[in-house]
Amino acid sequence: MNKINLRFAMPAIVYCLIFLASALPVSAQKMNAATLWTKGTGDYNNYRIPALIVTTRGSVLAFCEGREAGDTGDINLLLKRSTDHGKTWSDERIIWDDGNNTCGNPCPVIDETTGRIYLFMTWNLGSDHESDIILKKSEDTRHPYVCYSDDDGLTWSSPVDLSESCKDPAWGWYATGPGVGIQIKNGPHRGRLVIPANHSYDDPNGKIRGGPYGYGAHVLLSDDHGRSWRKSASIRPGCNESQVVELSDGTLMMNMRSYNDKYARASAISTDGGESWSEIKHELQLVESKCQAGILNFGKYKGKELILFSNPAVPVGRTHMTVKSSLDDAQTWTSAKLIFPGPAAYSSLTRLANGRVGLFFENGDKGAYDQMLFISFPPKLLFSDVDLSDLITDRQ
């Protein structure tokens, strides 16, 4: 029998292995999942309002509210960290606990220049209910706050009230995000920090909580690495919980929950770095039923900017968490992937340091707020024939 000349056979073997690996079904590429919080466990009755972001060191930070009841009352701001791309997670940390008062609506942003992590939140007296705050019958109102971390999220500064520069005193309800902020990467406003937010305002034609009040959105801006903050012009009518994304030419797009009976997300455009905004239009491809959503410029994918969008993509109720993809600056959404078919609500998207998509969202077998789940997967799965809802494995 002739002996095989390994010197010449090895390249062929390597090429064969590469070919076989590339020929493996996409479904063989594992989606990782971890349940970070579960209703009825731990120190709180419930957990809600996800926010997910990656630091300059590659750590993944997952924020949420630890609640005793609903959107007001005793709420604390919580954090879990991962230093291995979401495979394992730290114990829960309390970022802000103010007794029986409300400390919620997490909206972090990373300053890529300094590495500082800013966390925006909102506060109100725990005894004041949301309706009373909107109708201006409450003892106090809602206030925007910010704190920061310079050690990759391990420790945090004391929260500072930004009401004087970032809230119109005529507004009632106020909320940062919920979700994440961005830092502008291109154009004349490069380096500017942008925080999406929303508010209620006096509106003679408004019908919110019986009126005369309406919902509007706005952003908070900083051009000095967070030393000072100011608010933008408002986006109205009928918009609140918002997320902002930078398009390929530096234009900003605000994506908002809509109360205009269109069963779709609302959007507005800014060409001056978020100072002012266009009139709203409705994104009829982004179906919703009055819920929060996530949107993210994932970065380059096959030479084009990949914009991702996540929400419960149904016109009624909160089910069917879906991620949609756009390769033309959010003009069209050519791919829609069902992630979770059951009850699901709020969500937050990020790009992990290893290049995978990270999604943190509320879901459950019986209710949309039963647990808070983190998943990650390679972006090419969004353009595959694979049913992503079947790939959630390795849940911790």
Coordinates of C-alpha atoms in Angstrom, one line a residue:
M1 CA 0.0 0.0 0.0
N2 CA 1.3 3.4 -0.9
K3 CA 2.0 5.8 1.9
I4 CA 0.2 9.1 1.9
N5 CA 2.5 12.1 1.6
L6 CA 1.2 14.3 4.6
R7 CA 3.1 17.3 3.3
F8 CA 0.8 17.6 0.4
A9 CA -2.2 16.0 2.0
M10 CA -2.5 18.4 4.9
P11 CA -3.6 21.5 2.9
A12 CA -6.3 19.4 1.3
I13 CA -7.5 18.1 4.6
V14 CA -7.6 21.7 6.0
Y15 CA -9.6 22.9 3.0
C16 CA -12.0 20.0 3.4
L17 CA -12.6 20.7 7.1
I18 CA -13.2 24.4 6.3
F19 CA -15.7 23.4 3.6
L20 CA -17.5 20.9 5.9
A21 CA -17.7 23.6 8.7
S22 CA -19.2 26.1 6.3
A23 CA -21.7 23.5 5.1
L24 CA -23.0 22.9 8.6
P25 CA -26.6 23.9 9.0
V26 CA -27.1 27.4 10.6
S27 CA -29.2 25.7 13.3
A28 CA -26.0 24.1 14.6
Q29 CA -24.8 27.6 15.8
K30 CA -26.0 27.8 19.4
M31 CA -28.1 30.7 20.8
N32 CA -27.2 31.3 24.4
A33 CA -29.8 32.3 26.9
A34 CA -29.9 33.2 30.6
T35 CA -32.8 34.1 32.8
L36 CA -31.6 37.0 34.9
W37 CA -34.6 37.8 37.0
T38 CA -37.8 35.8 37.7
K39 CA -41.0 37.1 39.2
G40 CA -41.6 36.0 42.8
T41 CA -38.0 35.2 43.5
G42 CA -35.3 37.2 45.3
D43 CA -36.0 40.3 47.3
Y44 CA -38.8 41.8 45.1
N45 CA -42.3 40.9 44.0
N46 CA -41.5 41.6 40.3
Y47 CA -38.8 42.7 37.9
R48 CA -39.4 44.9 34.8
I49 CA -38.0 47.5 32.4
P50 CA -34.8 46.0 30.7
A51 CA -31.8 48.1 29.6
L52 CA -28.7 46.4 28.1
I53 CA -25.4 48.0 27.2
V54 CA -21.8 47.0 26.6
T55 CA -18.9 48.9 28.2
T56 CA -15.6 50.0 26.5
R57 CA -14.0 47.0 28.3
G58 CA -16.5 44.6 26.8
S59 CA -18.6 43.9 29.9
V60 CA -22.3 43.5 29.5
L61 CA -24.5 45.5 31.9
A62 CA -28.2 44.5 32.4
F63 CA -30.3 46.9 34.3
C64 CA -33.9 46.5 35.5
E65 CA -36.4 47.7 38.2
G66 CA -37.0 45.7 41.3
R67 CA -40.7 46.4 42.1
E68 CA -43.2 45.8 44.8
A69 CA -46.2 46.9 42.7
G70 CA -46.7 48.8 39.4
D71 CA -45.1 51.7 37.7
T72 CA -44.8 53.8 40.9
G73 CA -44.4 52.9 44.6
D74 CA -41.3 51.2 46.1
I75 CA -39.0 50.6 43.1
N76 CA -35.2 50.1 43.2
L77 CA -32.8 50.2 40.3
L78 CA -30.8 46.9 39.9
L79 CA -27.8 45.7 37.9
K80 CA -26.2 42.4 36.9
R81 CA -22.8 42.3 35.1
S82 CA -21.2 39.8 32.7
T83 CA -17.6 39.8 31.7
D84 CA -17.8 36.8 29.3
H85 CA -20.3 38.1 26.8
G86 CA -23.4 37.0 28.8
K87 CA -22.4 33.4 29.4
T88 CA -22.3 34.0 33.2
W89 CA -23.6 36.8 35.4
S90 CA -22.8 38.5 38.7
D91 CA -25.1 38.6 41.6
E92 CA -27.7 41.4 41.7
R93 CA -26.5 44.9 42.7
I94 CA -28.6 47.8 43.9
I95 CA -27.7 51.0 42.1
W96 CA -30.4 53.2 43.7
D97 CA -32.7 52.6 46.7
D98 CA -34.6 55.5 48.1
G99 CA -36.8 53.8 50.7
N100 CA -40.4 53.6 49.5
N101 CA -39.9 56.0 46.6
T102 CA -39.7 55.2 42.9
C103 CA -36.2 54.9 41.3
G104 CA -36.6 53.5 37.8
N105 CA -36.6 53.8 34.1
P106 CA -33.0 52.9 33.5
C107 CA -31.3 54.4 30.4
P108 CA -27.5 54.0 30.3
V109 CA -25.1 55.4 27.8
I110 CA -21.3 54.8 27.2
D111 CA -18.9 57.7 26.6
E112 CA -16.5 55.9 24.2
T113 CA -13.9 58.7 24.7
T114 CA -13.7 58.5 28.5
G115 CA -15.1 55.1 29.2
R116 CA -17.5 56.6 31.7
I117 CA -20.9 54.9 32.0
Y118 CA -23.8 57.3 32.6
L119 CA -27.1 55.9 33.9
F120 CA -30.2 58.0 33.6
M121 CA -33.2 57.3 35.8
T122 CA -36.4 58.9 37.0
W123 CA -37.6 59.4 40.5
N124 CA -40.9 60.2 42.2
L125 CA -42.5 59.9 45.6
G126 CA -43.7 56.4 46.1
S127 CA -47.0 57.7 47.4
D128 CA -47.7 59.6 44.2
H129 CA -49.5 57.5 41.5
E130 CA -48.9 57.9 37.8
S131 CA -52.4 59.2 37.0
D132 CA -52.1 61.9 39.7
I133 CA -48.7 63.0 38.4
I134 CA -50.1 63.3 34.8
L135 CA -53.2 65.1 36.1
K136 CA -51.0 67.3 38.3
K137 CA -52.8 66.3 41.5
S138 CA -49.7 64.6 43.1
E139 CA -47.7 65.9 46.0
D140 CA -44.6 66.1 43.8
T141 CA -43.7 65.3 40.2
R142 CA -41.3 63.1 38.3
H143 CA -37.6 64.1 38.2
P144 CA -34.8 63.0 35.9
Y145 CA -31.6 61.9 37.6
V146 CA -28.1 60.7 36.5
C147 CA -25.3 58.8 38.1
Y148 CA -22.1 57.4 36.6
S149 CA -19.5 54.7 36.9
D150 CA -15.8 54.9 36.1
D151 CA -14.9 51.3 37.0
D152 CA -16.9 49.3 34.4
G153 CA -20.1 49.3 36.5
L154 CA -18.7 48.0 39.7
T155 CA -19.4 51.2 41.7
W156 CA -21.7 54.2 41.1
S157 CA -21.8 57.8 42.0
S158 CA -24.7 59.3 44.0
P159 CA -27.6 60.3 41.6
V160 CA -28.0 64.0 40.7
D161 CA -31.3 65.7 40.0
L162 CA -31.3 67.2 36.4
S163 CA -34.8 68.8 36.6
E164 CA -33.5 72.4 36.3
S165 CA -31.9 71.9 32.9
C166 CA -33.7 68.8 31.6
K167 CA -37.4 69.2 32.5
D168 CA -40.0 71.8 31.6
P169 CA -41.7 72.6 35.0
A170 CA -45.1 72.5 33.1
W171 CA -44.6 68.8 32.4
G172 CA -46.2 66.2 34.6
W173 CA -45.0 62.6 33.9
Y174 CA -41.4 62.1 32.9
A175 CA -39.4 59.1 31.9
T176 CA -35.9 58.5 30.6
G177 CA -35.9 55.8 27.9
P178 CA -36.5 53.2 29.0
G179 CA -33.6 51.4 27.1
V180 CA -30.3 53.0 26.2
G181 CA -28.8 56.3 25.0
I182 CA -26.2 56.7 22.2
Q183 CA -23.1 58.7 21.4
I184 CA -23.0 60.2 17.9
K185 CA -20.3 58.7 15.8
N186 CA -20.4 60.8 12.6
G187 CA -20.7 64.4 11.4
P188 CA -20.4 67.7 13.1
H189 CA -21.9 66.5 16.4
R190 CA -19.6 63.5 16.7
G191 CA -19.1 62.7 20.4
R192 CA -22.4 64.1 21.5
L193 CA -24.3 62.0 24.1
V194 CA -28.0 61.6 23.4
I195 CA -30.5 60.2 25.9
P196 CA -34.1 59.5 24.7
A197 CA -36.8 60.6 27.1
N198 CA -40.5 61.5 27.2
H199 CA -43.1 63.5 29.2
S200 CA -46.7 64.5 29.6
Y201 CA -47.8 68.0 28.8
D202 CA -50.8 70.3 28.8
D203 CA -52.8 69.8 25.6
P204 CA -56.4 71.1 25.2
N205 CA -57.1 68.3 22.7
G206 CA -55.3 65.7 24.8
K207 CA -57.1 62.6 26.0
I208 CA -54.4 61.0 28.2
R209 CA -56.0 59.9 31.5
G210 CA -59.1 61.8 30.5
G211 CA -57.2 64.9 29.5
P212 CA -56.5 67.7 28.8
Y213 CA -53.0 66.2 28.6
G214 CA -50.9 64.6 25.9
Y215 CA -47.7 62.6 25.6
G216 CA -44.5 63.9 23.9
A217 CA -40.9 62.7 23.5
H218 CA -37.6 64.5 23.6
V219 CA -33.9 63.8 24.1
L220 CA -31.2 65.0 26.6
L221 CA -27.9 66.2 25.1
S222 CA -24.4 66.7 26.3
D223 CA -21.4 68.1 24.3
D224 CA -18.9 68.1 27.2
H225 CA -18.8 64.4 28.1
G226 CA -21.6 64.6 30.6
R227 CA -20.6 67.6 32.6
S228 CA -23.8 69.4 31.6
W229 CA -27.1 68.4 30.0
R230 CA -29.9 70.1 28.3
K231 CA -33.2 69.1 26.7
S232 CA -34.2 69.2 23.0
A233 CA -37.3 70.4 21.3
S234 CA -40.4 68.1 21.9
I235 CA -41.8 65.6 19.5
R236 CA -45.6 65.6 19.5
P237 CA -48.4 64.5 19.6
G238 CA -49.1 61.1 21.1
C239 CA -45.5 59.8 21.6
N240 CA -43.7 58.6 24.6
E241 CA -41.4 55.7 25.4
S242 CA -38.6 56.2 22.9
Q243 CA -35.3 55.0 21.6
V244 CA -32.9 56.8 19.3
V245 CA -30.6 55.5 16.6
E246 CA -27.9 57.1 14.4
L247 CA -28.3 56.4 10.7
S248 CA -25.3 56.0 8.3
D249 CA -25.1 59.7 7.4
G250 CA -25.3 60.9 11.0
T251 CA -29.0 61.7 10.9
L252 CA -30.8 60.7 14.1
M253 CA -34.1 58.8 14.1
M254 CA -36.3 58.7 17.2
N255 CA -38.5 55.6 17.4
M256 CA -41.5 56.0 19.8
R257 CA -44.5 54.3 21.3
S258 CA -47.5 55.9 19.6
Y259 CA -51.0 56.8 21.0
N260 CA -52.3 57.9 17.6
D261 CA -54.3 54.8 16.9
K262 CA -52.1 53.6 14.0
Y263 CA -51.1 50.3 15.6
A264 CA -47.5 51.1 14.6
R265 CA -44.4 52.8 15.9
A266 CA -43.9 56.5 15.4
S267 CA -40.7 58.0 14.2
A268 CA -39.1 61.5 13.8
I269 CA -35.8 62.7 12.2
S270 CA -33.2 65.1 13.4
T271 CA -30.5 66.5 11.2
D272 CA -28.9 68.8 13.8
G273 CA -27.8 66.1 16.3
G274 CA -31.1 65.9 18.2
E275 CA -31.7 69.7 18.9
S276 CA -34.9 69.7 16.8
W277 CA -37.1 67.1 15.2
S278 CA -39.3 66.6 12.2
E279 CA -43.0 65.9 12.4
I280 CA -43.8 62.3 13.3
K281 CA -44.7 59.6 10.8
H282 CA -45.8 56.1 11.5
E283 CA -43.7 53.1 10.5
L284 CA -46.4 50.7 9.4
Q285 CA -44.0 47.8 9.0
L286 CA -43.3 48.1 12.8
V287 CA -46.6 46.9 14.2
E288 CA -47.2 47.5 17.9
S289 CA -49.8 47.6 20.5
K290 CA -48.7 50.5 22.7
C291 CA -45.5 49.0 24.1
Q292 CA -41.9 49.9 24.5
A293 CA -39.4 48.7 21.8
G294 CA -35.6 48.5 21.2
I295 CA -33.7 49.8 18.2
L296 CA -29.9 49.6 17.5
N297 CA -27.4 50.5 14.8
F298 CA -25.5 47.2 15.0
G299 CA -22.8 48.4 12.7
K300 CA -21.5 47.0 9.4
Y301 CA -22.9 43.8 8.0
K302 CA -21.8 42.7 4.6
G303 CA -20.8 46.3 3.8
K304 CA -24.0 48.0 4.9
E305 CA -25.3 49.5 8.2
L306 CA -27.5 47.0 10.0
I307 CA -30.3 48.5 12.0
L308 CA -32.1 46.1 14.4
F309 CA -35.6 46.6 16.0
S310 CA -37.2 44.5 18.7
N311 CA -40.8 44.5 20.1
P312 CA -43.9 42.4 20.6
A313 CA -44.9 42.6 16.9
V314 CA -48.7 42.3 17.3
P315 CA -51.4 45.0 17.0
V316 CA -53.2 43.9 20.2
G317 CA -51.7 42.5 23.4
R318 CA -48.1 41.8 24.2
T319 CA -46.8 38.6 22.6
H320 CA -44.5 37.4 19.8
M321 CA -41.1 39.1 20.6
T322 CA -39.6 39.7 17.2
V323 CA -36.3 41.2 15.9
K324 CA -36.5 42.9 12.5
S325 CA -33.6 43.9 10.3
S326 CA -32.9 46.8 7.9
L327 CA -30.0 47.3 5.6
D328 CA -31.2 50.7 4.2
D329 CA -31.2 53.0 7.2
A330 CA -34.6 51.8 8.5
Q331 CA -36.5 52.7 5.3
T332 CA -37.6 49.0 4.9
W333 CA -37.4 46.0 7.2
T334 CA -36.6 43.0 5.0
S335 CA -36.2 40.4 7.7
A336 CA -38.4 39.5 10.7
K337 CA -37.4 36.8 13.1
L338 CA -39.7 35.5 15.8
I339 CA -37.7 35.2 19.1
F340 CA -40.4 34.2 21.6
P341 CA -44.0 33.3 20.5
G342 CA -45.6 33.6 24.0
P343 CA -46.3 36.7 26.2
A344 CA -43.5 39.3 25.9
A345 CA -43.2 43.0 26.4
Y346 CA -40.2 45.5 26.8
S347 CA -36.8 44.8 25.3
S348 CA -33.3 46.2 24.8
L349 CA -30.7 45.4 22.1
T350 CA -26.9 45.7 22.0
R351 CA -23.9 44.5 20.1
L352 CA -21.7 42.3 22.2
A353 CA -17.9 42.6 22.1
N354 CA -17.7 39.2 20.4
G355 CA -19.9 40.5 17.5
R356 CA -23.1 38.7 18.6
V357 CA -26.5 40.3 18.9
G358 CA -27.6 40.7 22.6
L359 CA -31.3 40.9 23.4
F360 CA -32.7 41.4 26.9
F361 CA -36.5 41.2 27.2
E362 CA -39.5 40.6 29.4
N363 CA -41.4 37.3 28.7
G364 CA -43.1 34.3 30.3
D365 CA -45.1 31.2 29.6
K366 CA -48.2 32.7 31.3
G367 CA -47.5 36.4 31.6
A368 CA -45.3 38.9 29.8
Y369 CA -43.6 40.0 33.0
D370 CA -42.8 36.6 34.5
Q371 CA -39.1 36.7 33.8
M372 CA -36.3 38.8 32.2
L373 CA -34.3 36.8 29.7
F374 CA -31.0 37.6 28.0
I375 CA -30.1 35.9 24.7
S376 CA -27.3 36.2 22.3
F377 CA -26.8 34.9 18.7
P378 CA -24.7 35.6 15.6
P379 CA -26.3 38.3 13.3
K380 CA -26.4 36.0 10.3
L381 CA -29.1 33.9 11.9
L382 CA -31.4 36.9 11.3
F383 CA -31.0 36.3 7.6
S384 CA -31.3 32.5 7.7
D385 CA -34.1 30.0 7.4
V386 CA -33.8 28.9 11.0
D387 CA -36.6 29.4 13.5
L388 CA -34.8 31.3 16.2
S389 CA -37.6 30.6 18.7
D390 CA -36.4 27.0 18.7
L391 CA -32.8 27.8 19.5
I392 CA -33.1 29.2 23.0
T393 CA -30.8 26.8 24.9
D394 CA -28.5 26.6 27.9
R395 CA -30.8 28.7 30.0
Q396 CA -29.2 29.2 33.4

